[in-house]
Amino acid sequence: MKKLTALLLSFVMLFVFATGAQAQAAAPSVNIMLGEKQLTFDNGQPFFENATTLIPVKSFLEGLDYKLSWEAETSTLHASKGELSFALRRDNNQAMANDEAHQLTVAPKIVNGTLYAPLRFLAENAGYRVGWDAKNRAAALEQQDSKGFFWKVEKDGSVVYLLGSIHHGNDKMYPMRPEMNVAYANSDYLVVEANIAAPMDKQKIAEMQKKYMLYDDNTTLADHIDAKTYAKLQDILKENGAPETAYDPLKAWAAYLNLVSLKSALEGYGGGLGVDMYFLQKALATGKSILEMESHDFQYSMLNNFSDELTASLVKQTVEIFYQPDNSVETMADVWLAGDEAALMTELTGMKEIPEFYKAVVKDRNVGMIEKIEGYLGDENKETYFVIAGYFHMLGEDGIVTKLKEKGYTITRL
C-alpha cells in the first residue's frame, strides 16, 4: 500500500564537391559538451542562427558511430545506426529521424563546404538530452539512459509492441528512447487504455461526473470518510490554495484520484508529460489510427464499484503520506526510468495487500487487455500494433507479458 498512491556509404570529399557553398557571416561560436568532454569538429564550428544552434552534421553523427552516405542528385544526407536513422535534405525544413517526419526551425544548409543542421534535432533523435549553459555559451548533451518497460511480441509474422507506461511524467523522461520512437513509427496502430487526448464536450463531461463521480444521495465526502482524515484533507486543500470544501461533492474514489493528481503536480509531474500522452500527441499530429483497449466509461465504472471501505481507506492513506517524499510519483518515475523489474514486483506485492484493489485495477483488467492484444496478433493483415498500458499491467503472475509467454508467444525485452 505504501507504493500505491505514487502512481534519444562513406563521405569521401563530400562537402568539397557540394555545390552552392556559401560563406558564413561572423556568428557567435557555441561550445558543445558531451558529459565532461568538449566536442571538436574537423570541418567548421557550431554557430547560432535564428536562436537555433547549428552543428556540422558529418563530424557529429560519425562521432556517434552513424554510417553516412550522400545522395548528390537530391542533396540529401542519409545516416543510420542499427534501427536509428536520419535523412536531411539541404535547404529543406522537412527532415526524417527514426522513420518519422520533423519540421525544423532552420533548414540544413551548406556553409563553406560543410553541411549544418540543428543540434537539438540531431541530438534528441540520437538519444541525448540537450541543456544550455548560458554563462559558458555551451550546449550540454547528456545521454538519455531511461530504459522503461518495453517488449516486442511476435507470432506467425505478427508483431505487437508493448510499452509499460507511467501516466504522469516530467521533462527528465524525455527525449523518449529512440528505439521506442522507431517501433512506434513502424506501427500501423497506436493502442492505449483510453484515449485521453480525445476531445470531450461539456455535456459528456457533466454526464459522466453525474453518473460516476458525484454523490446523489444528499451526502458529501465528509459523510464517507472519518473526521480526522477529512480535517487533514481540508488542511491540504487550504495549504494549496483551494477551498476547504472543494472535494465535498466528490465520491471518495474521485477525491482520491484528485489528491494523487495534486500530489503529482506539486512534485513537478503531470498527465501532459505522461508516456501515453507523448505518443497520443504524435498520433494526432500525423493521423495515425488510435485504438482503445478500454474507455473512459469502463474505467470510471470500475472505480465507481469500489467498496466504501476501500475508497475511504485510499483517501485516508493518501492524506497521511501526502507530504512524504518517499511515497511520491517520483518513486514510480524512477522505477520506469531504470526499467527496474524487481522494484516493479515490489510495488505489485504492495498492491496485493489490498485484494479488492489489485483484483479490480490489475488482474481483471489484464484479462480484457490480453484478449484485445491476442486479437491484434491474430490480425490476418499482419499489421503492427504499438500498445501502451500502465507498467503495473505487464509483469507478475497476472501480467500481460507473463500470460502471453505462457500462451507461447515469442517475447523480447527491448
Short mmCIF file of C-alpha atoms in Angstrom, two decimals:
data_model
loop_
_atom_site.label_atom_id
_atom_site.label_comp_id
_atom_site.label_asym_id
_atom_site.label_seq_id
_atom_site.Cartn_x
_atom_site.Cartn_y
_atom_site.Cartn_z
CA MET A 1 0.00 0.00 0.00
CA LYS A 2 2.96 2.31 0.67
CA LYS A 3 3.61 2.46 -3.08
CA LEU A 4 0.00 2.60 -4.13
CA THR A 5 -0.57 6.32 -4.46
CA ALA A 6 2.61 7.04 -6.12
CA LEU A 7 1.06 6.34 -9.16
CA LEU A 8 17.27 9.58 -27.65
CA LEU A 9 28.27 5.00 -47.60
CA SER A 10 31.28 6.82 -46.82
CA PHE A 11 31.69 10.56 -47.02
CA VAL A 12 34.77 10.89 -49.22
CA MET A 13 35.31 14.56 -50.10
CA LEU A 14 31.58 15.07 -49.78
CA PHE A 15 31.45 18.70 -48.85
CA VAL A 16 34.33 19.74 -51.09
CA PHE A 17 32.22 18.83 -54.13
CA ALA A 18 28.90 20.13 -52.81
CA THR A 19 27.64 22.95 -54.97
CA GLY A 20 26.41 26.32 -53.93
CA ALA A 21 28.58 26.65 -50.78
CA GLN A 22 28.25 30.00 -49.14
CA ALA A 23 30.50 31.91 -46.80
CA GLN A 24 29.00 32.17 -43.32
CA ALA A 25 28.83 35.61 -41.83
CA ALA A 26 30.53 36.02 -38.48
CA ALA A 27 28.34 34.41 -35.81
CA PRO A 28 28.84 33.68 -32.14
CA SER A 29 30.50 30.31 -31.65
CA VAL A 30 28.95 27.66 -29.43
CA ASN A 31 30.69 25.01 -27.35
CA ILE A 32 29.18 21.51 -27.35
CA MET A 33 29.80 19.43 -24.23
CA LEU A 34 29.16 15.69 -24.16
CA GLY A 35 29.35 14.95 -20.47
CA GLU A 36 32.64 16.45 -19.32
CA LYS A 37 34.16 16.33 -22.82
CA GLN A 38 34.06 19.24 -25.26
CA LEU A 39 33.30 18.04 -28.77
CA THR A 40 35.62 19.11 -31.59
CA PHE A 41 34.71 19.33 -35.26
CA ASP A 42 37.06 18.69 -38.18
CA ASN A 43 35.15 20.93 -40.56
CA GLY A 44 33.53 24.10 -39.32
CA GLN A 45 32.26 25.10 -35.89
CA PRO A 46 28.80 25.29 -34.31
CA PHE A 47 27.03 28.63 -34.53
CA PHE A 48 23.69 30.33 -33.83
CA GLU A 49 21.07 31.19 -36.39
CA ASN A 50 17.53 32.29 -35.55
CA ALA A 51 18.02 31.21 -31.92
CA THR A 52 19.00 27.74 -33.15
CA THR A 53 22.36 26.04 -32.66
CA LEU A 54 23.62 24.58 -35.95
CA ILE A 55 26.40 21.99 -35.95
CA PRO A 56 28.48 20.17 -38.60
CA VAL A 57 26.46 17.03 -39.28
CA LYS A 58 29.24 14.75 -40.53
CA SER A 59 31.54 15.19 -37.55
CA PHE A 60 28.72 14.91 -35.03
CA LEU A 61 27.00 11.80 -36.36
CA GLU A 62 30.21 9.96 -37.25
CA GLY A 63 31.35 10.63 -33.69
CA LEU A 64 28.24 8.74 -32.55
CA ASP A 65 29.09 5.81 -34.87
CA TYR A 66 26.46 6.52 -37.51
CA LYS A 67 27.17 5.38 -41.09
CA LEU A 68 26.68 8.24 -43.56
CA SER A 69 26.00 8.49 -47.27
CA TRP A 70 25.25 11.39 -49.59
CA GLU A 71 22.64 11.40 -52.35
CA ALA A 72 24.03 14.04 -54.71
CA GLU A 73 21.02 14.18 -57.03
CA THR A 74 18.71 15.39 -54.25
CA SER A 75 21.35 16.89 -51.91
CA THR A 76 20.19 14.52 -49.16
CA LEU A 77 22.24 13.11 -46.31
CA HIS A 78 21.35 9.62 -45.06
CA ALA A 79 22.66 8.30 -41.74
CA SER A 80 21.99 5.05 -39.93
CA LYS A 81 22.97 3.21 -36.77
CA GLY A 82 21.15 -0.06 -36.28
CA GLU A 83 17.44 0.79 -36.41
CA LEU A 84 18.09 4.51 -35.91
CA SER A 85 18.24 6.78 -38.95
CA PHE A 86 18.30 10.33 -40.30
CA ALA A 87 17.51 11.82 -43.71
CA LEU A 88 18.25 15.55 -44.15
CA ARG A 89 17.83 17.43 -47.40
CA ARG A 90 19.73 20.65 -47.98
CA ASP A 91 17.57 23.79 -47.69
CA ASN A 92 14.50 21.73 -46.74
CA ASN A 93 12.84 22.25 -43.36
CA GLN A 94 11.26 18.80 -43.53
CA ALA A 95 13.61 16.09 -42.23
CA MET A 96 13.30 12.46 -41.19
CA ALA A 97 14.55 10.91 -37.97
CA ASN A 98 13.92 7.30 -36.98
CA ASP A 99 11.29 6.96 -39.73
CA GLU A 100 9.31 9.99 -38.52
CA ALA A 101 8.94 13.37 -40.23
CA HIS A 102 10.08 16.50 -38.35
CA GLN A 103 9.66 20.19 -39.14
CA LEU A 104 12.93 22.03 -38.47
CA THR A 105 13.15 25.65 -37.33
CA VAL A 106 16.21 26.11 -39.57
CA ALA A 107 16.76 24.02 -42.71
CA PRO A 108 20.02 22.08 -43.17
CA LYS A 109 22.49 24.25 -45.06
CA ILE A 110 25.96 24.01 -46.59
CA VAL A 111 28.43 26.60 -45.33
CA ASN A 112 32.00 26.65 -46.65
CA GLY A 113 31.60 23.07 -47.89
CA THR A 114 30.14 21.70 -44.65
CA LEU A 115 26.56 20.59 -44.03
CA TYR A 116 24.98 22.04 -40.89
CA ALA A 117 21.73 21.10 -39.15
CA PRO A 118 20.03 21.94 -35.83
CA LEU A 119 21.75 20.39 -32.83
CA ARG A 120 18.60 19.63 -30.87
CA PHE A 121 17.02 17.73 -33.77
CA LEU A 122 20.11 15.57 -34.21
CA ALA A 123 20.92 15.05 -30.53
CA GLU A 124 17.46 14.24 -29.22
CA ASN A 125 16.72 11.79 -32.02
CA ALA A 126 20.07 10.11 -31.34
CA GLY A 127 19.05 9.69 -27.70
CA TYR A 128 20.54 12.71 -25.90
CA ARG A 129 19.04 15.40 -23.72
CA VAL A 130 20.13 18.94 -24.59
CA GLY A 131 20.75 21.55 -21.91
CA TRP A 132 22.10 25.08 -22.15
CA ASP A 133 24.86 26.76 -20.12
CA ALA A 134 24.34 30.45 -20.90
CA LYS A 135 27.38 31.59 -18.92
CA ASN A 136 29.78 29.50 -21.00
CA ARG A 137 27.74 29.59 -24.21
CA ALA A 138 27.70 25.81 -24.21
CA ALA A 139 25.13 23.20 -25.12
CA ALA A 140 25.36 20.25 -22.74
CA LEU A 141 24.48 16.79 -24.05
CA GLU A 142 23.56 14.02 -21.67
CA GLN A 143 22.77 10.53 -22.91
CA GLN A 144 19.17 9.60 -22.24
CA ASP A 145 19.64 6.42 -20.28
CA SER A 146 15.99 5.78 -19.39
CA LYS A 147 15.05 2.22 -20.13
CA GLY A 148 11.33 1.97 -19.48
CA PHE A 149 9.42 -1.30 -19.81
CA PHE A 150 9.31 -2.24 -23.48
CA TRP A 151 8.74 -5.58 -25.24
CA LYS A 152 8.24 -6.97 -28.73
CA VAL A 153 5.67 -9.77 -29.06
CA GLU A 154 5.75 -12.00 -32.16
CA LYS A 155 3.86 -14.96 -33.53
CA ASP A 156 3.48 -16.23 -37.11
CA GLY A 157 4.73 -12.97 -38.61
CA SER A 158 2.53 -10.72 -36.47
CA VAL A 159 4.11 -8.08 -34.21
CA VAL A 160 2.80 -6.17 -31.21
CA TYR A 161 4.98 -3.79 -29.22
CA LEU A 162 4.15 -3.47 -25.53
CA LEU A 163 5.16 -0.35 -23.66
CA GLY A 164 4.58 -0.20 -19.90
CA SER A 165 3.54 3.37 -19.20
CA ILE A 166 3.71 5.86 -16.38
CA HIS A 167 0.69 8.10 -16.84
CA HIS A 168 2.20 11.19 -15.16
CA GLY A 169 5.66 12.26 -16.27
CA ASN A 170 8.12 15.15 -16.34
CA ASP A 171 10.89 16.50 -18.57
CA LYS A 172 13.55 14.09 -17.33
CA MET A 173 11.76 11.24 -19.11
CA TYR A 174 12.47 12.86 -22.48
CA PRO A 175 13.60 12.56 -25.16
CA MET A 176 11.99 9.16 -25.37
CA ARG A 177 14.31 6.28 -26.21
CA PRO A 178 14.89 6.40 -29.99
CA GLU A 179 14.19 2.67 -30.25
CA MET A 180 10.68 3.28 -28.91
CA ASN A 181 10.10 6.01 -31.47
CA VAL A 182 11.30 3.73 -34.27
CA ALA A 183 8.90 0.97 -33.19
CA TYR A 184 6.05 3.48 -32.92
CA ALA A 185 6.80 4.96 -36.36
CA ASN A 186 6.77 1.50 -37.93
CA SER A 187 3.47 0.51 -36.32
CA ASP A 188 0.13 0.81 -38.07
CA TYR A 189 -1.87 1.49 -34.92
CA LEU A 190 -1.37 3.16 -31.56
CA VAL A 191 -3.34 1.36 -28.83
CA VAL A 192 -3.95 2.92 -25.41
CA GLU A 193 -6.06 2.07 -22.38
CA ALA A 194 -8.30 5.08 -23.08
CA ASN A 195 -7.79 7.95 -25.50
CA ILE A 196 -7.20 10.76 -23.00
CA ALA A 197 -6.33 13.14 -25.85
CA ALA A 198 -9.73 12.84 -27.50
CA PRO A 199 -11.87 15.98 -27.03
CA MET A 200 -14.90 15.56 -24.79
CA ASP A 201 -17.71 18.11 -24.88
CA LYS A 202 -19.00 19.78 -21.74
CA GLN A 203 -22.26 17.86 -21.81
CA LYS A 204 -20.48 14.50 -21.91
CA ILE A 205 -18.20 15.56 -19.07
CA ALA A 206 -21.16 16.67 -16.99
CA GLU A 207 -22.98 13.40 -17.69
CA MET A 208 -20.01 11.30 -16.65
CA GLN A 209 -19.46 13.34 -13.50
CA LYS A 210 -23.08 12.95 -12.50
CA LYS A 211 -23.13 9.25 -13.30
CA TYR A 212 -19.88 8.23 -11.64
CA MET A 213 -18.17 10.92 -9.58
CA LEU A 214 -20.76 12.88 -7.59
CA TYR A 215 -22.91 11.84 -4.65
CA ASP A 216 -26.62 11.82 -5.46
CA ASP A 217 -27.99 10.91 -2.02
CA ASN A 218 -27.66 14.30 -0.29
CA THR A 219 -24.40 13.23 1.35
CA THR A 220 -20.92 14.73 0.93
CA LEU A 221 -17.39 13.37 1.16
CA ALA A 222 -17.35 14.20 4.89
CA ASP A 223 -20.06 11.58 5.42
CA HIS A 224 -17.93 8.85 3.82
CA ILE A 225 -14.51 9.29 5.45
CA ASP A 226 -13.53 9.67 9.09
CA ALA A 227 -13.45 13.11 10.67
CA LYS A 228 -9.68 13.14 11.23
CA THR A 229 -8.99 12.33 7.58
CA TYR A 230 -11.47 14.96 6.44
CA ALA A 231 -9.80 17.60 8.63
CA LYS A 232 -6.36 16.72 7.22
CA LEU A 233 -7.79 16.87 3.69
CA GLN A 234 -9.15 20.35 4.38
CA ASP A 235 -5.70 21.43 5.58
CA ILE A 236 -4.09 20.12 2.38
CA LEU A 237 -6.59 21.91 0.17
CA LYS A 238 -6.21 25.17 2.11
CA GLU A 239 -2.40 24.96 2.01
CA ASN A 240 -2.57 24.58 -1.76
CA GLY A 241 -4.92 27.48 -2.43
CA ALA A 242 -8.16 25.56 -2.85
CA PRO A 243 -11.41 25.96 -0.90
CA GLU A 244 -11.56 23.61 2.08
CA THR A 245 -14.82 22.19 0.73
CA ALA A 246 -13.59 21.75 -2.86
CA TYR A 247 -13.84 17.95 -2.72
CA ASP A 248 -17.13 17.76 -0.80
CA PRO A 249 -19.33 16.79 -3.80
CA LEU A 250 -16.88 14.09 -4.94
CA LYS A 251 -17.21 10.43 -4.20
CA ALA A 252 -14.28 9.12 -2.20
CA TRP A 253 -12.64 7.39 -5.17
CA ALA A 254 -12.75 10.63 -7.18
CA ALA A 255 -11.35 12.59 -4.23
CA TYR A 256 -8.55 10.02 -4.01
CA LEU A 257 -7.63 10.45 -7.70
CA ASN A 258 -7.76 14.23 -7.38
CA LEU A 259 -5.44 14.05 -4.38
CA VAL A 260 -2.98 11.87 -6.31
CA SER A 261 -3.05 14.33 -9.22
CA LEU A 262 -2.47 17.26 -6.86
CA LYS A 263 0.46 15.50 -5.20
CA SER A 264 1.85 14.66 -8.65
CA ALA A 265 1.59 18.27 -9.82
CA LEU A 266 3.31 19.56 -6.66
CA GLU A 267 6.20 17.21 -7.42
CA GLY A 268 6.51 18.53 -10.98
CA TYR A 269 4.70 15.70 -12.76
CA GLY A 270 1.62 15.86 -14.97
CA GLY A 271 -0.54 13.85 -17.36
CA GLY A 272 0.53 16.08 -20.24
CA LEU A 273 4.04 14.62 -19.95
CA GLY A 274 2.94 11.04 -19.43
CA VAL A 275 4.06 8.30 -21.81
CA ASP A 276 0.53 7.79 -23.14
CA MET A 277 0.08 11.47 -23.97
CA TYR A 278 3.50 11.67 -25.65
CA PHE A 279 2.53 9.05 -28.21
CA LEU A 280 -1.08 10.20 -28.48
CA GLN A 281 0.13 13.66 -29.49
CA LYS A 282 2.35 12.07 -32.15
CA ALA A 283 -0.59 10.08 -33.49
CA LEU A 284 -2.88 13.10 -33.58
CA ALA A 285 -0.25 15.15 -35.42
CA THR A 286 0.25 12.55 -38.16
CA GLY A 287 -3.19 10.95 -38.37
CA LYS A 288 -2.09 7.52 -37.13
CA SER A 289 -5.05 5.35 -36.14
CA ILE A 290 -5.73 5.21 -32.39
CA LEU A 291 -7.46 2.26 -30.74
CA GLU A 292 -8.64 1.83 -27.15
CA MET A 293 -8.45 -1.33 -25.07
CA GLU A 294 -10.90 0.15 -22.59
CA SER A 295 -12.71 3.50 -22.41
CA HIS A 296 -13.37 6.35 -20.00
CA ASP A 297 -16.73 4.82 -19.13
CA PHE A 298 -15.20 1.42 -18.44
CA GLN A 299 -12.55 2.85 -16.14
CA TYR A 300 -14.92 5.16 -14.26
CA SER A 301 -17.40 2.32 -13.80
CA MET A 302 -14.65 0.12 -12.36
CA LEU A 303 -13.58 2.82 -9.90
CA ASN A 304 -17.19 3.59 -9.00
CA ASN A 305 -17.69 -0.04 -7.98
CA PHE A 306 -15.05 0.06 -5.26
CA SER A 307 -16.43 -0.62 -1.81
CA ASP A 308 -16.95 2.28 0.59
CA GLU A 309 -14.35 0.75 2.90
CA LEU A 310 -11.71 0.68 0.16
CA THR A 311 -12.31 4.23 -1.08
CA ALA A 312 -12.29 5.64 2.45
CA SER A 313 -9.02 3.79 3.08
CA LEU A 314 -7.47 5.16 -0.12
CA VAL A 315 -8.29 8.73 0.84
CA LYS A 316 -7.02 8.21 4.38
CA GLN A 317 -3.68 6.74 3.36
CA THR A 318 -3.16 9.33 0.61
CA VAL A 319 -3.76 12.14 3.10
CA GLU A 320 -1.35 10.58 5.58
CA ILE A 321 1.51 10.26 3.08
CA PHE A 322 0.75 13.42 1.08
CA TYR A 323 3.93 15.24 2.09
CA GLN A 324 6.18 12.20 2.43
CA PRO A 325 8.92 12.29 -0.25
CA ASP A 326 9.43 8.50 -0.24
CA ASN A 327 5.78 7.95 -1.22
CA SER A 328 5.79 10.01 -4.40
CA VAL A 329 5.20 9.93 -8.12
CA GLU A 330 8.96 10.43 -8.45
CA THR A 331 9.42 6.95 -6.97
CA MET A 332 7.31 5.48 -9.76
CA ALA A 333 9.13 7.57 -12.36
CA ASP A 334 12.49 6.32 -11.13
CA VAL A 335 11.30 2.72 -11.43
CA TRP A 336 10.20 3.43 -15.01
CA LEU A 337 13.42 5.24 -15.93
CA ALA A 338 15.52 2.37 -14.62
CA GLY A 339 13.26 -0.30 -16.12
CA ASP A 340 13.65 -2.00 -12.74
CA GLU A 341 11.65 -5.23 -12.79
CA ALA A 342 12.48 -6.07 -9.17
CA ALA A 343 11.14 -2.71 -7.99
CA LEU A 344 8.03 -3.18 -10.12
CA MET A 345 7.41 -6.54 -8.49
CA THR A 346 7.79 -4.95 -5.05
CA GLU A 347 5.11 -2.42 -5.96
CA LEU A 348 2.81 -5.18 -7.21
CA THR A 349 3.28 -7.04 -3.93
CA GLY A 350 2.16 -3.91 -2.11
CA MET A 351 -0.95 -3.75 -4.27
CA LYS A 352 -1.80 -7.37 -3.49
CA GLU A 353 -2.03 -6.45 0.18
CA ILE A 354 -5.37 -4.87 -0.79
CA PRO A 355 -7.02 -7.72 -2.74
CA GLU A 356 -10.06 -5.72 -3.86
CA PHE A 357 -7.87 -3.01 -5.36
CA TYR A 358 -5.44 -5.42 -7.04
CA LYS A 359 -8.21 -7.60 -8.50
CA ALA A 360 -10.15 -4.68 -9.99
CA VAL A 361 -7.28 -2.46 -11.13
CA VAL A 362 -4.79 -5.10 -12.32
CA LYS A 363 -5.93 -8.71 -12.52
CA ASP A 364 -9.41 -8.34 -14.02
CA ARG A 365 -8.40 -5.57 -16.43
CA ASN A 366 -5.42 -7.62 -17.66
CA VAL A 367 -7.81 -10.32 -18.85
CA GLY A 368 -9.55 -7.89 -21.20
CA MET A 369 -6.31 -6.33 -22.37
CA ILE A 370 -4.78 -9.71 -23.17
CA GLU A 371 -7.86 -10.65 -25.18
CA LYS A 372 -7.51 -7.46 -27.24
CA ILE A 373 -3.76 -7.98 -27.76
CA GLU A 374 -4.28 -11.56 -28.93
CA GLY A 375 -6.78 -10.19 -31.41
CA TYR A 376 -4.13 -7.81 -32.75
CA LEU A 377 -1.65 -10.68 -33.02
CA GLY A 378 -4.25 -12.65 -34.96
CA ASP A 379 -4.75 -9.83 -37.48
CA GLU A 380 -4.84 -11.56 -40.86
CA ASN A 381 -3.35 -8.45 -42.49
CA LYS A 382 -0.26 -8.75 -40.25
CA GLU A 383 -0.43 -5.11 -39.28
CA THR A 384 1.72 -3.89 -36.39
CA TYR A 385 0.28 -2.52 -33.14
CA PHE A 386 2.02 -0.29 -30.59
CA VAL A 387 0.26 -0.97 -27.28
CA ILE A 388 0.63 1.21 -24.19
CA ALA A 389 -0.69 0.30 -20.74
CA GLY A 390 0.39 1.16 -17.23
CA TYR A 391 3.53 -0.71 -16.28
CA PHE A 392 1.73 -2.46 -13.39
CA HIS A 393 -0.13 -4.46 -16.04
CA MET A 394 2.96 -6.01 -17.60
CA LEU A 395 4.62 -8.36 -15.09
CA GLY A 396 3.74 -10.60 -12.18
CA GLU A 397 1.69 -13.77 -12.20
CA ASP A 398 -1.27 -11.98 -13.79
CA GLY A 399 0.80 -9.71 -16.05
CA ILE A 400 0.24 -9.28 -19.77
CA VAL A 401 3.82 -10.26 -20.65
CA THR A 402 3.69 -13.25 -18.31
CA LYS A 403 0.41 -14.58 -19.68
CA LEU A 404 1.42 -14.10 -23.32
CA LYS A 405 4.62 -16.05 -22.69
CA GLU A 406 2.56 -18.85 -21.15
CA LYS A 407 0.42 -18.88 -24.30
CA GLY A 408 3.51 -19.47 -26.48
CA TYR A 409 4.16 -16.03 -27.94
CA THR A 410 7.79 -15.01 -28.55
CA ILE A 411 8.54 -12.01 -26.35
CA THR A 412 11.75 -9.95 -26.35
CA ARG A 413 12.55 -7.21 -23.83
CA LEU A 414 13.83 -4.24 -25.78
#
